[in-house]
Coordinates of C-alpha atoms in Angstrom, one line a residue:
M3 CA -159.0 -20.4 123.8
L4 CA -156.3 -17.8 124.3
K5 CA -157.8 -14.6 125.5
R6 CA -156.1 -11.3 124.5
P7 CA -156.7 -7.8 125.6
T8 CA -158.0 -5.5 122.9
L9 CA -155.2 -3.1 122.1
L10 CA -152.6 -1.9 119.6
P11 CA -149.5 -3.7 120.9
T12 CA -146.2 -2.1 121.5
I13 CA -143.2 -2.6 123.8
C14 CA -144.2 -3.1 127.5
L15 CA -141.4 -1.8 129.7
I16 CA -141.3 -2.0 133.5
L17 CA -138.7 0.6 134.3
A18 CA -136.3 0.4 137.1
A19 CA -133.2 2.5 137.8
S20 CA -130.5 0.1 136.9
A21 CA -127.0 0.2 135.5
C22 CA -127.0 -0.4 131.8
D23 CA -125.4 -3.8 131.3
S24 CA -124.4 -5.2 127.9
G25 CA -121.7 -7.5 129.2
E26 CA -118.9 -5.4 127.7
P27 CA -115.9 -4.2 129.7
D28 CA -116.2 -0.7 131.1
R29 CA -113.4 1.9 131.5
A30 CA -113.0 4.7 134.0
V31 CA -113.6 8.2 132.8
K32 CA -111.0 10.9 133.5
P33 CA -112.5 13.5 135.9
G34 CA -113.6 16.6 134.0
A35 CA -113.5 15.0 130.5
G36 CA -116.1 16.1 128.1
R37 CA -119.6 17.7 128.2
S38 CA -122.8 17.5 126.2
A39 CA -125.4 20.0 125.3
L40 CA -128.8 20.2 126.9
E41 CA -130.5 22.3 124.3
V42 CA -132.5 19.9 122.2
P43 CA -135.1 21.0 119.7
A44 CA -138.2 19.1 118.5
P45 CA -137.6 15.8 116.9
K46 CA -136.1 16.0 113.4
A47 CA -137.0 14.1 110.3
P48 CA -138.0 11.3 109.9
F49 CA -139.5 11.6 113.4
V50 CA -142.6 13.8 114.0
G51 CA -143.1 13.4 117.8
S52 CA -146.0 12.0 119.8
A53 CA -147.8 15.3 119.8
V54 CA -148.4 14.9 116.1
C55 CA -149.6 11.3 116.7
A56 CA -152.1 12.6 119.3
E57 CA -153.9 14.6 116.6
C58 CA -155.4 11.4 115.2
H59 CA -154.9 9.1 118.2
P60 CA -155.8 11.2 121.3
A61 CA -157.1 8.5 123.6
I62 CA -154.1 6.2 123.1
T63 CA -151.5 8.9 123.5
E64 CA -153.2 10.3 126.6
A65 CA -153.3 6.9 128.2
F66 CA -149.7 6.1 127.3
S67 CA -148.5 9.4 128.7
K68 CA -149.3 8.1 132.2
T69 CA -147.1 5.0 131.8
P70 CA -143.6 4.6 133.2
M71 CA -142.3 4.2 129.6
A72 CA -143.5 7.8 128.8
Q73 CA -141.4 9.0 131.7
A74 CA -138.3 6.8 131.2
A75 CA -135.9 9.7 131.0
R76 CA -135.8 13.5 131.3
W77 CA -133.3 16.3 130.7
V78 CA -131.8 17.7 134.0
T79 CA -131.5 21.4 134.4
P80 CA -131.1 23.7 137.4
D81 CA -134.8 24.5 137.1
N82 CA -136.0 21.0 137.4
I83 CA -133.4 19.3 139.6
G84 CA -135.8 19.5 142.5
Q85 CA -138.0 16.9 140.7
F86 CA -135.3 14.3 141.1
V87 CA -133.4 15.3 144.3
P88 CA -135.2 17.2 147.1
E89 CA -133.6 20.5 148.3
A90 CA -132.6 19.1 151.6
W91 CA -130.3 16.5 150.0
R92 CA -128.8 19.1 147.6
E93 CA -127.6 21.3 150.5
R94 CA -125.3 18.7 152.1
P95 CA -122.5 16.4 150.8
F96 CA -123.3 12.8 150.3
K97 CA -120.7 10.3 151.6
D98 CA -120.0 7.1 149.6
P99 CA -120.3 4.3 152.1
F100 CA -118.0 2.1 150.0
T101 CA -115.1 4.4 149.2
G102 CA -115.4 7.3 151.6
A103 CA -115.7 9.9 148.8
T104 CA -118.1 12.7 149.0
Y105 CA -120.4 14.1 146.4
E106 CA -122.3 17.4 146.0
L107 CA -124.7 18.8 143.4
E108 CA -123.8 22.2 142.0
S109 CA -125.6 24.4 139.4
E110 CA -123.9 26.7 137.0
G111 CA -125.5 28.3 134.0
D112 CA -127.8 25.8 132.3
H113 CA -126.1 22.7 133.9
V114 CA -126.2 20.7 137.0
F115 CA -122.9 19.2 138.0
L116 CA -122.0 16.3 140.3
V117 CA -118.8 17.2 142.2
G118 CA -116.9 14.3 143.7
R119 CA -114.0 14.5 146.2
G120 CA -112.1 11.3 146.9
P121 CA -110.5 10.4 150.2
S122 CA -107.0 11.0 148.8
G123 CA -107.8 14.5 147.5
E124 CA -108.7 13.6 143.9
T125 CA -111.7 15.5 142.5
S126 CA -114.2 15.2 139.6
R127 CA -116.8 17.6 138.3
E128 CA -119.1 16.2 135.7
P129 CA -122.3 17.6 134.2
I130 CA -125.6 15.7 134.7
D131 CA -127.6 15.7 131.4
L132 CA -130.3 13.1 131.9
A133 CA -132.2 11.3 134.6
F134 CA -133.1 7.7 133.8
G135 CA -136.1 6.1 135.4
A136 CA -139.7 7.0 135.9
G137 CA -139.2 7.6 139.6
L138 CA -141.1 4.5 140.7
I139 CA -137.8 3.1 142.1
A140 CA -135.1 5.6 141.5
H141 CA -133.5 8.2 139.2
T142 CA -130.1 7.4 137.8
F143 CA -128.1 10.2 136.3
V144 CA -126.2 9.9 133.0
T145 CA -124.2 12.1 130.6
P146 CA -123.5 11.3 126.9
K147 CA -119.8 11.8 126.1
E148 CA -119.1 11.7 122.3
A149 CA -119.7 8.0 121.5
R150 CA -120.0 6.8 125.1
L151 CA -122.1 7.3 128.2
L152 CA -121.1 8.2 131.7
E153 CA -123.4 6.7 134.3
H154 CA -122.9 8.7 137.5
R155 CA -122.0 7.0 140.7
V156 CA -124.8 8.6 142.7
T157 CA -128.5 7.7 142.3
W158 CA -131.7 9.1 144.0
F159 CA -133.7 6.2 145.5
V160 CA -137.4 6.7 146.0
E161 CA -137.2 4.3 148.9
P162 CA -135.8 5.2 151.4
K163 CA -135.9 8.7 149.9
A164 CA -132.2 9.2 149.9
L165 CA -129.1 9.4 147.7
G166 CA -127.2 6.2 147.3
I167 CA -124.7 4.4 145.1
T168 CA -126.0 3.5 141.6
P169 CA -126.9 -0.2 141.2
T170 CA -124.0 -2.4 140.3
H171 CA -121.5 0.4 141.2
P172 CA -120.5 -0.8 144.7
N173 CA -117.9 -3.0 143.1
I174 CA -116.1 -0.1 141.2
D175 CA -114.2 2.7 142.7
D176 CA -114.0 5.3 139.8
L177 CA -114.9 8.7 141.3
P178 CA -117.2 10.0 138.6
G179 CA -118.9 6.7 137.9
R180 CA -118.9 4.2 135.0
L181 CA -118.1 5.1 131.4
H182 CA -119.9 2.6 129.3
T183 CA -118.8 1.4 125.9
A184 CA -120.3 2.9 122.7
T185 CA -122.5 -0.2 122.2
T186 CA -123.9 0.1 125.7
A187 CA -124.4 3.8 125.3
R188 CA -126.5 3.3 122.2
L189 CA -128.6 0.6 123.9
C190 CA -129.2 2.7 127.0
L191 CA -130.1 5.9 125.2
G192 CA -132.1 4.1 122.6
C193 CA -134.2 2.3 125.2
H194 CA -134.8 5.4 127.3
G195 CA -135.7 7.8 124.5
T196 CA -136.8 8.3 120.9
G197 CA -134.8 9.6 117.9
L198 CA -131.2 8.8 118.8
E199 CA -128.9 9.0 115.9
V200 CA -125.2 8.2 115.5
A201 CA -122.8 10.3 113.3
L202 CA -120.4 8.6 110.8
D203 CA -117.6 8.9 113.3
G204 CA -119.6 7.1 116.0
T205 CA -120.4 10.2 118.0
L206 CA -123.9 10.2 119.6
D207 CA -126.1 12.7 117.8
L208 CA -128.7 14.1 120.3
S209 CA -129.9 17.0 118.2
G210 CA -133.3 15.3 117.6
Y211 CA -133.3 13.1 120.7
V212 CA -136.4 13.1 122.9
P213 CA -136.1 11.6 126.3
S214 CA -138.6 8.9 127.3
L215 CA -140.4 6.6 124.9
G216 CA -142.8 8.0 122.4
C217 CA -145.0 6.4 119.8
E218 CA -142.2 6.2 117.3
R219 CA -139.8 4.3 119.5
C220 CA -142.0 1.2 119.0
H221 CA -143.9 2.0 115.8
G222 CA -141.1 3.5 113.8
P223 CA -140.6 7.1 112.4
G224 CA -143.8 8.7 111.5
E225 CA -142.9 11.3 108.8
E226 CA -144.0 9.2 105.8
H227 CA -147.1 8.0 107.6
V228 CA -148.2 11.5 108.5
A229 CA -147.5 12.9 105.0
S230 CA -149.5 10.0 103.4
A231 CA -152.3 10.5 105.8
V232 CA -152.6 14.2 104.9
A233 CA -152.7 13.1 101.3
G234 CA -155.6 10.8 102.1
D235 CA -153.9 7.5 101.7
P236 CA -152.0 6.7 104.9
T237 CA -149.2 4.1 104.8
R238 CA -149.0 1.6 107.6
M239 CA -146.4 2.1 110.3
R240 CA -144.7 -0.8 112.2
A241 CA -147.8 -2.7 113.3
W242 CA -148.1 -5.0 116.2
N243 CA -151.7 -6.2 115.8
D244 CA -150.7 -9.1 113.6
A245 CA -147.4 -9.9 115.4
T246 CA -147.0 -13.5 116.7
G247 CA -146.1 -14.1 120.3
P248 CA -142.4 -14.8 119.5
E249 CA -142.3 -11.6 117.4
E250 CA -143.7 -9.6 120.2
I251 CA -141.1 -11.0 122.6
E252 CA -138.3 -10.3 120.2
R253 CA -139.5 -6.7 119.8
C254 CA -139.8 -6.2 123.5
G255 CA -136.4 -7.8 123.8
E256 CA -134.9 -4.8 122.0
C257 CA -134.9 -3.2 125.4
H258 CA -135.7 -6.1 127.7
R259 CA -133.0 -8.3 126.2
T260 CA -133.3 -11.5 124.2
I261 CA -132.1 -15.1 124.9
E262 CA -129.1 -14.5 122.6
T263 CA -127.9 -11.4 124.6
V264 CA -127.6 -13.1 128.0
D265 CA -125.0 -15.7 128.9
F266 CA -126.0 -19.4 128.5
S267 CA -124.5 -20.1 132.0
E268 CA -126.9 -17.6 133.5
I269 CA -129.9 -19.4 132.1
L270 CA -128.5 -22.9 132.9
G271 CA -127.6 -21.7 136.4
E272 CA -130.9 -19.9 137.0
S273 CA -129.0 -16.7 137.8
S274 CA -131.1 -14.0 139.4
R275 CA -129.6 -11.6 136.8
I276 CA -131.9 -12.8 134.1
V277 CA -134.9 -12.0 136.2
R278 CA -134.2 -8.3 135.4
H279 CA -134.8 -9.1 131.7
A280 CA -138.5 -9.9 131.4
A281 CA -138.4 -10.8 127.7
V282 CA -135.7 -13.4 128.3
G283 CA -137.8 -15.1 131.0
T284 CA -140.9 -15.0 128.8
A285 CA -139.2 -16.6 125.9
L286 CA -137.9 -19.4 128.2
A287 CA -141.3 -20.2 129.5
K288 CA -143.0 -23.3 128.2
C289 CA -146.1 -21.2 127.5
A290 CA -144.1 -19.2 124.9
R291 CA -142.1 -22.1 123.5
S292 CA -145.2 -24.3 122.9
D293 CA -147.8 -21.7 121.7
E294 CA -147.0 -19.0 119.1
R295 CA -150.0 -16.9 120.3
F296 CA -148.3 -16.3 123.7
G297 CA -146.6 -12.9 123.8
C298 CA -146.1 -9.9 126.1
T299 CA -149.4 -8.2 125.2
L300 CA -151.4 -11.2 126.4
C301 CA -150.9 -9.8 129.9
H302 CA -149.7 -6.2 129.4
D303 CA -151.4 -3.3 127.6
P304 CA -148.4 -1.2 126.8
H305 CA -150.6 1.9 126.3
S306 CA -151.8 1.8 129.9
P307 CA -150.1 1.7 133.4
L308 CA -149.0 -1.6 134.7
V309 CA -151.7 -3.7 136.5
H310 CA -150.6 -4.9 140.0
D311 CA -153.7 -7.0 140.9
P312 CA -152.7 -10.7 140.9
A313 CA -156.3 -11.7 140.1
Y314 CA -155.9 -9.9 136.7
Y315 CA -153.0 -12.1 135.7
T316 CA -154.8 -15.2 137.0
E317 CA -157.6 -14.4 134.6
R318 CA -155.0 -14.3 131.8
C319 CA -153.7 -17.7 132.9
L320 CA -157.1 -19.2 132.9
G321 CA -157.6 -18.1 129.3
C322 CA -155.6 -21.2 128.4
H323 CA -155.7 -23.4 131.5
D324 CA -159.3 -23.2 132.7
G325 CA -161.4 -26.4 132.1
L326 CA -158.7 -28.2 130.1
E327 CA -157.8 -31.8 130.8
G328 CA -154.4 -33.5 130.9
E329 CA -151.0 -32.8 132.4
G330 CA -150.1 -29.2 132.9
H331 CA -153.6 -27.9 133.2
A332 CA -154.9 -26.9 136.6
P333 CA -158.4 -25.4 136.8
S334 CA -158.1 -25.7 140.6
C335 CA -155.0 -25.0 142.6
G336 CA -153.6 -27.5 145.1
A337 CA -151.8 -24.7 146.9
G338 CA -155.0 -22.8 147.6
E339 CA -154.0 -19.8 145.5
E340 CA -156.8 -19.9 143.0
A341 CA -156.7 -16.1 142.5
R342 CA -152.9 -15.8 142.5
C343 CA -151.2 -18.1 139.9
S344 CA -148.2 -15.7 140.0
T345 CA -147.5 -16.5 143.6
C346 CA -145.9 -19.9 142.7
H347 CA -145.4 -19.6 139.0
M348 CA -144.0 -16.0 138.7
P349 CA -142.7 -15.1 142.2
K350 CA -140.8 -12.0 143.1
V351 CA -137.0 -12.8 143.1
E352 CA -134.5 -10.6 144.9
V353 CA -131.8 -9.4 142.5
P354 CA -128.5 -8.5 144.2
E355 CA -127.0 -5.0 143.9
M356 CA -130.2 -3.5 142.3
G357 CA -131.5 -1.7 145.5
F358 CA -130.3 1.1 147.8
D359 CA -126.6 1.0 148.4
G360 CA -126.1 -2.4 146.9
A361 CA -129.1 -4.1 148.5
S362 CA -131.2 -6.6 146.6
Y363 CA -134.5 -5.6 144.9
P364 CA -137.4 -7.8 143.9
F365 CA -138.3 -8.4 140.2
A366 CA -141.2 -10.6 138.9
D367 CA -139.7 -13.7 137.4
H368 CA -141.3 -14.0 133.9
W369 CA -139.9 -17.5 133.4
I370 CA -143.2 -19.0 134.1
R371 CA -142.8 -22.4 135.8
L372 CA -143.3 -24.3 139.0
D373 CA -140.1 -26.1 139.7
R374 CA -137.4 -23.7 140.8
G375 CA -133.9 -23.9 142.2
D376 CA -133.2 -27.2 140.5
L377 CA -131.6 -26.1 137.2
P378 CA -128.2 -27.5 136.6
R379 CA -125.4 -25.1 137.6
S380 CA -122.8 -26.2 135.0
P381 CA -122.5 -28.2 131.8
V382 CA -121.1 -31.1 133.9
E383 CA -124.1 -30.9 136.3
F384 CA -126.4 -30.6 133.3
R385 CA -125.4 -34.0 132.1
E386 CA -126.4 -35.5 135.4
K387 CA -129.9 -34.1 134.9
A388 CA -129.9 -34.3 131.1
E389 CA -133.2 -36.1 130.7
R390 CA -135.1 -33.4 132.6
W391 CA -133.6 -30.3 131.0
S392 CA -132.6 -31.6 127.5
E393 CA -135.7 -30.1 125.9
L394 CA -134.7 -26.6 127.2
V395 CA -131.1 -26.9 126.0
D396 CA -132.2 -28.3 122.6
A397 CA -134.5 -25.3 122.2
L398 CA -131.6 -23.0 123.1
V399 CA -129.2 -24.7 120.6
E400 CA -131.8 -24.2 117.9
R401 CA -132.1 -20.5 118.7
Y402 CA -128.3 -20.0 118.9
E403 CA -127.8 -21.7 115.5
E404 CA -130.6 -19.7 113.9
H405 CA -129.1 -16.5 115.3
S406 CA -125.6 -17.4 114.0
R407 CA -127.0 -17.6 110.5
K408 CA -128.5 -14.1 110.9
D409 CA -125.4 -12.5 112.5
E410 CA -122.3 -14.6 112.2
R411 CA -120.2 -12.0 114.0
D412 CA -122.1 -12.1 117.3
L413 CA -119.4 -13.2 119.8
L414 CA -121.7 -13.9 122.7
N415 CA -123.9 -16.1 120.6
W416 CA -121.0 -18.3 119.4
N417 CA -119.9 -18.6 123.0
N418 CA -123.4 -19.5 124.1
L419 CA -123.6 -22.1 121.3
G420 CA -120.3 -23.6 122.5
L421 CA -121.6 -23.9 126.1
A422 CA -124.8 -25.5 124.9
H423 CA -123.0 -28.1 122.7
Q424 CA -120.7 -28.8 125.7
A425 CA -123.7 -29.5 127.9
R426 CA -124.8 -32.1 125.3
Q427 CA -121.3 -33.6 125.2
E428 CA -121.0 -32.5 121.5
W429 CA -117.3 -31.8 122.0
E430 CA -116.3 -31.0 118.4
K431 CA -119.2 -28.7 117.8
A432 CA -118.5 -26.9 121.1
E433 CA -114.8 -26.4 120.2
L434 CA -115.7 -25.0 116.8
A435 CA -118.1 -22.5 118.3
F436 CA -115.6 -21.3 120.9
R437 CA -112.9 -21.1 118.2
K438 CA -115.2 -19.1 116.0
A439 CA -115.6 -16.5 118.8
T440 CA -111.9 -16.3 119.4
V441 CA -111.2 -15.9 115.7
L442 CA -113.7 -13.0 115.5
S443 CA -112.2 -11.4 118.6
P444 CA -108.8 -12.8 119.7
R445 CA -109.2 -10.8 123.0
F446 CA -112.5 -12.4 124.0
A447 CA -111.2 -13.9 127.3
Q448 CA -114.5 -15.7 128.1
A449 CA -114.4 -17.9 125.0
W450 CA -110.7 -18.7 125.6
G451 CA -111.6 -19.7 129.2
N452 CA -114.4 -21.9 128.0
L453 CA -112.1 -23.5 125.5
G454 CA -109.7 -24.3 128.4
A455 CA -112.4 -25.9 130.5
L456 CA -113.5 -28.0 127.5
Y457 CA -110.0 -29.2 126.8
E458 CA -109.6 -30.1 130.5
E459 CA -112.8 -32.0 130.5
T460 CA -111.8 -34.0 127.4
G461 CA -108.3 -34.8 128.5
R462 CA -106.3 -32.3 126.5
P463 CA -104.2 -30.6 129.2
E464 CA -101.6 -29.0 126.8
D465 CA -104.4 -27.3 124.8
A466 CA -106.1 -26.2 128.1
I467 CA -102.8 -24.6 129.3
A468 CA -102.5 -22.7 126.0
A469 CA -106.1 -21.5 126.3
Y470 CA -105.7 -20.4 129.9
R471 CA -102.5 -18.5 129.1
Q472 CA -104.5 -16.5 126.5
V473 CA -107.0 -15.6 129.3
V474 CA -104.3 -14.5 131.8
A475 CA -102.6 -12.5 129.1
I476 CA -105.8 -10.7 128.2
D477 CA -107.0 -10.3 131.8
P478 CA -104.2 -10.6 134.5
S479 CA -106.8 -10.0 137.2
D480 CA -108.6 -13.3 136.5
R481 CA -107.5 -15.2 139.6
M482 CA -109.6 -18.2 139.0
T483 CA -108.1 -18.9 135.6
A484 CA -104.6 -18.2 136.9
A485 CA -105.2 -20.8 139.6
R486 CA -106.4 -23.4 137.0
L487 CA -103.3 -22.7 134.9
R488 CA -100.9 -23.1 137.9
R489 CA -102.7 -26.4 138.8
L490 CA -102.2 -27.8 135.3
L491 CA -98.5 -26.6 135.1
S492 CA -97.7 -28.3 138.4
K493 CA -98.8 -31.7 137.2

């Protein structure tokens, strides 16, 4: 029988300081462009704030306040900058080991500024508004700018207690940092706080924004619930008690990503990137795909700090696997790790660029399985191992098709569906899916490139040339596609 902790479920978030990554192109920010206000009042309607929730739910709100989720972001001011960067590091310039630029923190009025000086004399001076991260790994600094979000190039790392280059930033050379798209800005701020609103013109409205996750981030706005409770007939908020496992995973995936929001090739190629996204790995696990009771809260109580004892998670595993007969059930462990199922089935995986100055950082792989490192690396290789992995790809095709019916304008989903059909040698279906993506967005270079590869594989060189020319016109820096185009033209 599946054993669950007794709790009121909500999103379980393991926070790490990491670059917000939606897969969209980024653009450099002009030094000195824009500012945002720090003065933020209490949450505005329809949000009431966690303090109001605590009047009726004191034990849960008190326990939750100690979790990383409750400390996911904070406003930065001259009065509290010492909580993020020690004084000794604020008194001397930090040198960028990749570009040679230097950075200093300066305070003026109610703001803290990051001042950058490039090796060729260029300068930038940008306010720091928020610190992302609970401080378990790092604090990454960001600043909302109209509809977008500036992620500063410099981050404070808890280990080795030093300033360093923000994760995924070593490969960019923009002095202030990375200016994320409007879509990414909403995702980042929405997952690091509560009450974000967007004006009609697309500008981010932070007038009621409360950094870090509160009760209403996962349970929804509380104004109606509180008013009805005062009247003696409380309405029900967004409940998790009766959510199925897949529903939990999808809700957690609002911040931890879903299968539809990562590239199919990363799943097929077992990319370490997807290890960062716990909800994606959980959804891919056979545990979740074969049992609708399996969800995030089976192992994690979101109202309490994360448990680090491997024996605790082994107990969760044995809730299903203990004493059962047949293939796939192991009441005893041949590897001698009876108290540590996660050692083999959920190992720590080093993810490049997520640590100090571009080093790797370990994340627990939530794609629960034993066989690793043997996933096919391309649609062609998949066909060589089709019998073994066909069940997984069939499940992915089903998800992509279902999602396309819900959101027919999701470019990445159409691209993923095309790759999955290509892996199954369903050439016409793959072409239609890629074409759908290019019709929705004629400048979607990834779909054009996949079309070119499909045409090459199916003996249509002229069509491949046309598709590759589209890619090179959209992105002249794509050397790999340019080389493929030259090779075809030379024949």
